XYZ file of C-alpha atoms in Angstrom:
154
model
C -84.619 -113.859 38.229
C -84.925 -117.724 37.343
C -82.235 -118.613 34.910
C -82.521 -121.963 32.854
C -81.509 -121.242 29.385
C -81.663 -125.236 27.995
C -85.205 -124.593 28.581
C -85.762 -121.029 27.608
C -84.117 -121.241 24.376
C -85.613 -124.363 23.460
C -85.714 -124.802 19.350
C -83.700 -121.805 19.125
C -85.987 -118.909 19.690
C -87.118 -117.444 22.668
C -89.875 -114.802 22.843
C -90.106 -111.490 25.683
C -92.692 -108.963 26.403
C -92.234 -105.825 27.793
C -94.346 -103.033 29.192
C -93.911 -100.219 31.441
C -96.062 -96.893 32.985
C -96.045 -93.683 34.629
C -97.359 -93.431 38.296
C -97.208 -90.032 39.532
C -93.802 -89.670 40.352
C -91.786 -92.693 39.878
C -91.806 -95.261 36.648
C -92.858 -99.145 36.814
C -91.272 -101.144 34.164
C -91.903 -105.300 33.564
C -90.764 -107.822 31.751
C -90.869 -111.738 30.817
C -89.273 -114.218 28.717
C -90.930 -117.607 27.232
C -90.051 -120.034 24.163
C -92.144 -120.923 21.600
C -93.081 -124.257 22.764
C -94.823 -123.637 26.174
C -97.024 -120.680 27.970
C -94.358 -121.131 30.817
C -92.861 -117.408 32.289
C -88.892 -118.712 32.798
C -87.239 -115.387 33.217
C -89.456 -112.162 34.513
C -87.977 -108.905 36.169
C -89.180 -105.373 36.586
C -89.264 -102.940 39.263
C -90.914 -99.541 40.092
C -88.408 -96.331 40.240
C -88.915 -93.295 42.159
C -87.067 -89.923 41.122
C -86.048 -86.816 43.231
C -87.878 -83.798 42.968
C -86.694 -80.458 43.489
C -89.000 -77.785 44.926
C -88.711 -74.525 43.589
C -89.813 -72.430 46.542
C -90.250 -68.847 44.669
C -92.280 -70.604 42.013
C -94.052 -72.619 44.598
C -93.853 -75.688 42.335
C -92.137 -78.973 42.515
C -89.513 -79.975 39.626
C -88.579 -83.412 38.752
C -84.891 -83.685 37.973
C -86.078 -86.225 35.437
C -88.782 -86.362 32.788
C -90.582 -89.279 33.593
C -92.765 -90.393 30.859
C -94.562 -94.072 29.700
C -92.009 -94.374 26.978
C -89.158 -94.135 29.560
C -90.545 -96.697 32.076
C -90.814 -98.973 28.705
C -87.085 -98.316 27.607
C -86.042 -99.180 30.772
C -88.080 -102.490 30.808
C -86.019 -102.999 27.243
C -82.529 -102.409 29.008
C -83.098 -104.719 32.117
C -84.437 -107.480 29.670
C -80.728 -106.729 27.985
C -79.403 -107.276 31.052
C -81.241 -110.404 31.689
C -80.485 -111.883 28.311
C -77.133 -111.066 28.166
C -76.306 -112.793 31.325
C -77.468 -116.293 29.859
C -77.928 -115.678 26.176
C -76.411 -118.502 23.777
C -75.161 -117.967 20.430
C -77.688 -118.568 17.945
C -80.800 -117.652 19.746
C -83.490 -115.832 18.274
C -85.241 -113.114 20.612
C -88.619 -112.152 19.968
C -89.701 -108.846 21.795
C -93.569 -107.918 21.803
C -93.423 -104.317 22.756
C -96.959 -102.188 23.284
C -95.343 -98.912 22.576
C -94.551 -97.817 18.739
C -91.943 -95.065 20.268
C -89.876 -97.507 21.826
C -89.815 -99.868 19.386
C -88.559 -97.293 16.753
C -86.371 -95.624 18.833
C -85.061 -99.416 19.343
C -84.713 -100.120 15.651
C -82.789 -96.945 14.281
C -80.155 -96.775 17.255
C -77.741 -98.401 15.177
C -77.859 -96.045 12.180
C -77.795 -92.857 14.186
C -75.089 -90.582 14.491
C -73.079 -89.582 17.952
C -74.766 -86.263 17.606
C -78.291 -87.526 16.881
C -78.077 -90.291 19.887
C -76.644 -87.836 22.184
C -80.824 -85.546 21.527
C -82.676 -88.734 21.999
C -84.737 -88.232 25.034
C -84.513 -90.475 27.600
C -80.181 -90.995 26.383
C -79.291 -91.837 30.030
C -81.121 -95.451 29.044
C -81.189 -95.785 25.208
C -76.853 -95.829 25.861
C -77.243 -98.647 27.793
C -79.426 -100.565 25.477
C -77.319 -99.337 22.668
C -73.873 -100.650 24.578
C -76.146 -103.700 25.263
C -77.044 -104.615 21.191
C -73.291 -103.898 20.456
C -71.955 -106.082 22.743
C -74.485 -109.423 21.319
C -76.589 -108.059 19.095
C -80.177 -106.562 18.664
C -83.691 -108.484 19.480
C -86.136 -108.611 17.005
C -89.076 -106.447 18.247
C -93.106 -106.341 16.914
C -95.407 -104.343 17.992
C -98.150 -106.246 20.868
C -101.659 -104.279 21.348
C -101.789 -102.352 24.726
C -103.714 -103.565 27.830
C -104.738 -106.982 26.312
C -106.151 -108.412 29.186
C -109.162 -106.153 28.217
C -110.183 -108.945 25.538
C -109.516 -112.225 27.487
């Protein structure tokens, strides 16, 4: 991860895009961060996850001790941009996140006014916590929604 925040936050806001899939059986989750002056990528980050399976040998079927979903690879894409932005956020900044996935994003936005109880069913908790730890700690983004796969139309 590149960190140079005098030029990231330049004018005060800062915009980041996320995205994330499904692969069979492991999760791959992106993410960048630019300003609003220039086209320039100054923080990106990401990673693919596997997760452990558990074969059910009287079924004959293979279990995954996780759900893994598109909606999970994109929360986690949210929580390591936290993570990012935390480490060399200033006070002050505006953060713009462009999200492709209408789940996330209002799963994202209603965090704060949701009970113990009602956080506790989300699925997916294991990551929305972070996040949620995350917005307390500095505060929330300000997410949009971004159209999927727009590389079809350049």
């Amino acid at each position: 991860m590149r960190k140079n925040p005098e030029r990231v936050f330049r004018n005060g806001i800062c915009y980041a895009f996320t995205d994330g899939s499904k692969i069979r059986n492991s999760i791959s989750s992106a993410w960048i961060v630019t300003n609003a002056v220039s086209n320039k990528i100054y923080l990106d980050g990401g990673g693919r996850t596997s997760y452990e399976q558990t074969i059910d040998y009287e079924k004959e079927i293979i279990r995954m001790n996780t759900k893994l979903s598109s909606t999970r690879a994109e929360a986690q894409a949210v929580m390591q941009l936290h993570m990012a932005l935390n480490e060399i956020k200033p006070d002050g900044v505006i953060t713009r996140l462009g999200i492709d996935s209408m789940s996330t994003i209002n799963t994202y936005n209603k965090l704060d006014a949701m009970t113990s109880q009602q956080k506790v069913n989300l699925p997916n908790w294991d990551i929305w916590n972070i996040i949620y730890e995350y917005k307390k700690h500095w505060g929330k983004v300000w997410t949009y929604h971004t159209p999927s796969h727009m590389d079809d139309y350049m």
